[in-house]
CSV table of C-alpha atoms in Angstrom, one decimal:
chain,number,residue,atom,x,y,z
A,21,UNK,CA,-47.2,-24.0,-4.3
A,22,UNK,CA,-47.5,-20.7,-6.5
A,23,UNK,CA,-47.9,-18.5,-3.3
A,24,UNK,CA,-44.7,-20.1,-1.8
A,25,UNK,CA,-42.7,-19.2,-4.9
A,26,UNK,CA,-44.2,-15.8,-5.0
A,27,UNK,CA,-43.2,-15.2,-1.3
A,28,UNK,CA,-39.8,-16.5,-1.9
A,29,UNK,CA,-39.2,-14.1,-4.7
A,30,UNK,CA,-40.8,-11.3,-2.9
A,31,UNK,CA,-38.1,-12.0,0.0
A,32,UNK,CA,-35.5,-12.1,-2.7
A,33,UNK,CA,-36.4,-8.8,-4.2
A,34,UNK,CA,-36.7,-7.1,-0.7
A,35,UNK,CA,-33.3,-8.5,0.1
A,36,UNK,CA,-32.0,-7.0,-3.2
A,37,UNK,CA,-33.6,-3.7,-2.4
A,38,UNK,CA,-32.1,-3.5,1.0
A,39,UNK,CA,-28.7,-4.3,-0.2
A,40,UNK,CA,-29.0,-1.7,-2.9
A,41,UNK,CA,-30.0,1.0,-0.2
A,42,UNK,CA,-27.1,-0.1,1.9
A,43,UNK,CA,-24.7,0.2,-1.0
A,44,UNK,CA,-26.0,3.5,-2.2
A,45,UNK,CA,-26.3,5.5,0.9
A,46,UNK,CA,-23.3,7.4,2.3
A,47,UNK,CA,-21.9,5.5,5.3
A,48,UNK,CA,-21.9,7.1,8.8
A,49,UNK,CA,-19.8,4.6,10.9
A,50,UNK,CA,-21.2,4.1,14.4
A,51,UNK,CA,-17.8,3.0,16.0
A,52,UNK,CA,-17.9,1.2,19.2
A,53,UNK,CA,-15.3,-0.8,21.2
A,54,UNK,CA,-15.7,-4.4,20.8
A,55,UNK,CA,-14.2,-7.8,20.3
A,56,UNK,CA,-14.3,-9.0,16.7
A,57,UNK,CA,-14.0,-12.6,17.9
A,58,UNK,CA,-17.4,-12.0,19.9
A,59,UNK,CA,-19.1,-10.5,16.7
A,60,UNK,CA,-18.0,-13.4,14.6
A,61,UNK,CA,-19.4,-16.1,17.3
A,62,UNK,CA,-22.9,-14.1,17.0
A,63,UNK,CA,-22.9,-14.3,13.3
A,64,UNK,CA,-21.9,-17.9,13.3
A,65,UNK,CA,-24.7,-18.7,15.7
A,66,UNK,CA,-27.1,-18.0,12.9
A,67,UNK,CA,-25.7,-20.8,10.8
A,68,UNK,CA,-25.0,-23.5,13.6
A,69,UNK,CA,-28.1,-25.6,12.4
A,70,UNK,CA,-27.1,-25.5,8.6
A,71,UNK,CA,-23.5,-26.4,9.6
A,72,UNK,CA,-24.6,-29.4,11.7
A,73,UNK,CA,-27.1,-30.5,8.9
A,74,UNK,CA,-24.6,-30.4,6.2
A,75,UNK,CA,-21.8,-31.8,8.5
A,76,UNK,CA,-19.5,-28.9,7.6
A,77,UNK,CA,-16.8,-28.5,10.2
A,78,UNK,CA,-15.4,-25.0,11.4
A,79,UNK,CA,-11.7,-25.1,12.0
A,80,UNK,CA,-9.2,-22.5,13.1
A,81,UNK,CA,-8.1,-20.3,15.9
A,82,UNK,CA,-11.0,-17.6,15.8
A,83,UNK,CA,-12.0,-18.6,19.5
A,84,UNK,CA,-8.6,-17.2,20.9
A,85,UNK,CA,-8.7,-13.9,22.7
A,86,UNK,CA,-8.1,-10.7,20.4
A,87,UNK,CA,-7.7,-7.1,21.1
A,88,UNK,CA,-10.8,-4.8,21.7
A,89,UNK,CA,-10.9,-2.4,19.0
A,90,UNK,CA,-13.2,0.3,17.4
A,91,UNK,CA,-15.6,-0.7,14.8
A,92,UNK,CA,-19.2,-0.4,13.6
A,93,UNK,CA,-20.7,-3.6,14.7
A,94,UNK,CA,-23.8,-3.5,12.5
A,95,UNK,CA,-21.8,-2.8,9.6
A,96,UNK,CA,-19.0,-5.5,10.3
A,97,UNK,CA,-21.6,-7.9,11.1
A,98,UNK,CA,-23.0,-7.4,7.5
A,99,UNK,CA,-19.3,-8.2,6.2
A,100,UNK,CA,-19.1,-11.4,8.3
A,101,UNK,CA,-22.6,-12.5,7.2
A,102,UNK,CA,-21.7,-12.0,3.6
A,103,UNK,CA,-18.4,-13.6,3.8
A,104,UNK,CA,-19.8,-16.8,5.7
A,105,UNK,CA,-22.9,-17.1,3.4
A,106,UNK,CA,-20.5,-17.1,0.4
A,107,UNK,CA,-18.3,-19.7,2.1
A,108,UNK,CA,-21.4,-21.9,3.1
A,109,UNK,CA,-22.8,-21.9,-0.3
A,110,UNK,CA,-19.3,-22.9,-1.8
A,111,UNK,CA,-18.5,-25.6,0.7
A,112,UNK,CA,-19.8,-29.2,-0.1
A,113,UNK,CA,-21.7,-31.2,2.4
A,114,UNK,CA,-19.1,-32.7,4.7
A,115,UNK,CA,-16.6,-30.0,3.9
A,116,UNK,CA,-14.8,-27.7,6.0
A,117,UNK,CA,-14.6,-23.6,6.5
A,118,UNK,CA,-11.4,-22.4,8.2
A,119,UNK,CA,-11.2,-19.2,10.1
A,120,UNK,CA,-8.1,-17.4,11.2
A,121,UNK,CA,-8.0,-14.1,13.2
A,122,UNK,CA,-4.5,-12.7,14.1
A,123,UNK,CA,-2.5,-9.2,14.5
A,124,UNK,CA,0.0,-8.4,11.8
A,125,UNK,CA,1.6,-5.1,11.3
A,126,UNK,CA,-1.0,-2.9,13.3
A,127,UNK,CA,-3.8,-4.6,11.5
A,128,UNK,CA,-6.2,-7.5,12.6
A,129,UNK,CA,-6.6,-10.0,9.7
A,130,UNK,CA,-9.6,-12.1,9.7
A,131,UNK,CA,-9.4,-15.0,7.1
A,132,UNK,CA,-12.3,-17.4,6.1
A,133,UNK,CA,-11.3,-20.4,3.9
A,134,UNK,CA,-13.6,-22.7,2.3
A,135,UNK,CA,-12.8,-26.0,0.4
A,136,UNK,CA,-15.5,-25.2,-2.4
A,137,UNK,CA,-14.8,-25.3,-6.2
A,138,UNK,CA,-13.0,-22.1,-6.5
A,139,UNK,CA,-13.3,-19.2,-8.7
A,140,UNK,CA,-12.0,-19.2,-12.4
A,141,UNK,CA,-9.0,-17.0,-12.9
A,142,UNK,CA,-10.8,-14.9,-15.5
A,143,UNK,CA,-13.5,-14.0,-12.9
A,144,UNK,CA,-11.3,-13.3,-9.9
A,145,UNK,CA,-10.7,-9.6,-10.6
A,146,UNK,CA,-14.4,-9.0,-11.0
A,147,UNK,CA,-15.8,-10.4,-7.9
A,148,UNK,CA,-15.9,-7.1,-6.0
A,149,UNK,CA,-17.7,-5.5,-9.0
A,150,UNK,CA,-21.2,-4.3,-8.3
A,151,UNK,CA,-23.8,-6.9,-9.8
A,152,UNK,CA,-21.2,-9.4,-10.7
A,153,UNK,CA,-22.1,-12.8,-9.5
A,154,UNK,CA,-21.2,-16.5,-10.3
A,155,UNK,CA,-24.4,-17.8,-8.5
A,156,UNK,CA,-27.7,-18.5,-10.4
A,157,UNK,CA,-29.5,-16.4,-7.6
A,158,UNK,CA,-26.9,-14.2,-6.7
A,159,UNK,CA,-27.4,-10.4,-6.7
A,160,UNK,CA,-23.6,-9.5,-6.9
A,161,UNK,CA,-24.0,-7.0,-4.1
A,162,UNK,CA,-22.5,-8.9,-1.1
A,163,UNK,CA,-19.0,-8.7,-1.6
A,164,UNK,CA,-19.3,-5.1,-3.4
A,165,UNK,CA,-21.0,-4.0,-0.1
A,166,UNK,CA,-18.4,-5.8,2.1
A,167,UNK,CA,-15.5,-4.0,0.5
A,168,UNK,CA,-17.0,-0.8,0.8
A,169,UNK,CA,-17.8,-1.1,4.5
A,170,UNK,CA,-14.2,-2.5,5.2
A,171,UNK,CA,-12.7,0.5,3.2
A,172,UNK,CA,-14.8,2.9,5.4
A,173,UNK,CA,-13.2,1.4,8.3
A,174,UNK,CA,-9.7,2.1,6.7
A,175,UNK,CA,-9.2,-1.6,5.8
A,176,UNK,CA,-9.1,-3.7,2.8
A,177,UNK,CA,-10.5,-7.0,1.7
A,178,UNK,CA,-8.9,-9.6,-0.8
A,179,UNK,CA,-10.0,-12.6,-2.3
A,180,UNK,CA,-7.6,-15.6,-3.5
A,181,UNK,CA,-9.1,-18.6,-5.2
A,182,UNK,CA,-8.0,-21.6,-6.9
A,183,UNK,CA,-10.3,-23.8,-9.0
A,184,UNK,CA,-10.7,-27.3,-7.4
A,185,UNK,CA,-9.1,-26.2,-4.0
A,186,UNK,CA,-11.1,-23.2,-2.8
A,187,UNK,CA,-11.4,-19.8,-2.0
A,188,UNK,CA,-9.8,-17.5,1.0
A,189,UNK,CA,-11.3,-14.0,1.9
A,190,UNK,CA,-9.1,-11.8,3.8
A,191,UNK,CA,-10.2,-9.0,5.8
A,192,UNK,CA,-7.7,-6.5,7.0
A,193,UNK,CA,-8.9,-3.8,9.6
A,194,UNK,CA,-6.6,-1.3,11.2
A,195,UNK,CA,-5.9,-1.9,14.9
A,196,UNK,CA,-4.9,1.2,16.9
A,197,UNK,CA,-4.9,-0.3,20.4
A,198,UNK,CA,-2.2,-1.6,22.6
A,199,UNK,CA,-0.8,-4.8,23.1
A,200,UNK,CA,-2.9,-8.0,22.7
A,201,UNK,CA,-4.5,-9.0,26.2
A,202,UNK,CA,-3.1,-12.3,27.5
A,203,UNK,CA,-5.3,-15.4,26.9
């Protein structure tokens, strides 16, 4: 029992150090052409068992065809993982997470909405601060790292939340391609 607790704590500290290193090092984007929808599906696959076990429904139109764009798949995967992990931690068993992805004003908007407890108004403006967390075992690095990665891509990330209703995270990435391909 003690060795299991020690191993869990070691993993947690290892993740903390890894996230700090990501945050502290200058970002060199390795841009590739890709479809954000495909990357999202890959990230979602990591959580399919948990979604099933906790009876959490995924809703929305993230499965529709979207434009191919240039982004760093490793870094954007980290953003998707952070945002989905936060939504899962906030969503009650039997709840729902809504996903939408659409083109607006030469940007691709990717929105993740949970129906968790929401974030108190007095804490909303601090959620992207380094080391700020509302979770007992949180590091306060996930959203700070996500914002940095999205800004490095020329985009932005915003969070809206209402206590008792849930939280919506919106990631906006610039789209410089042509028209959206036909579905």
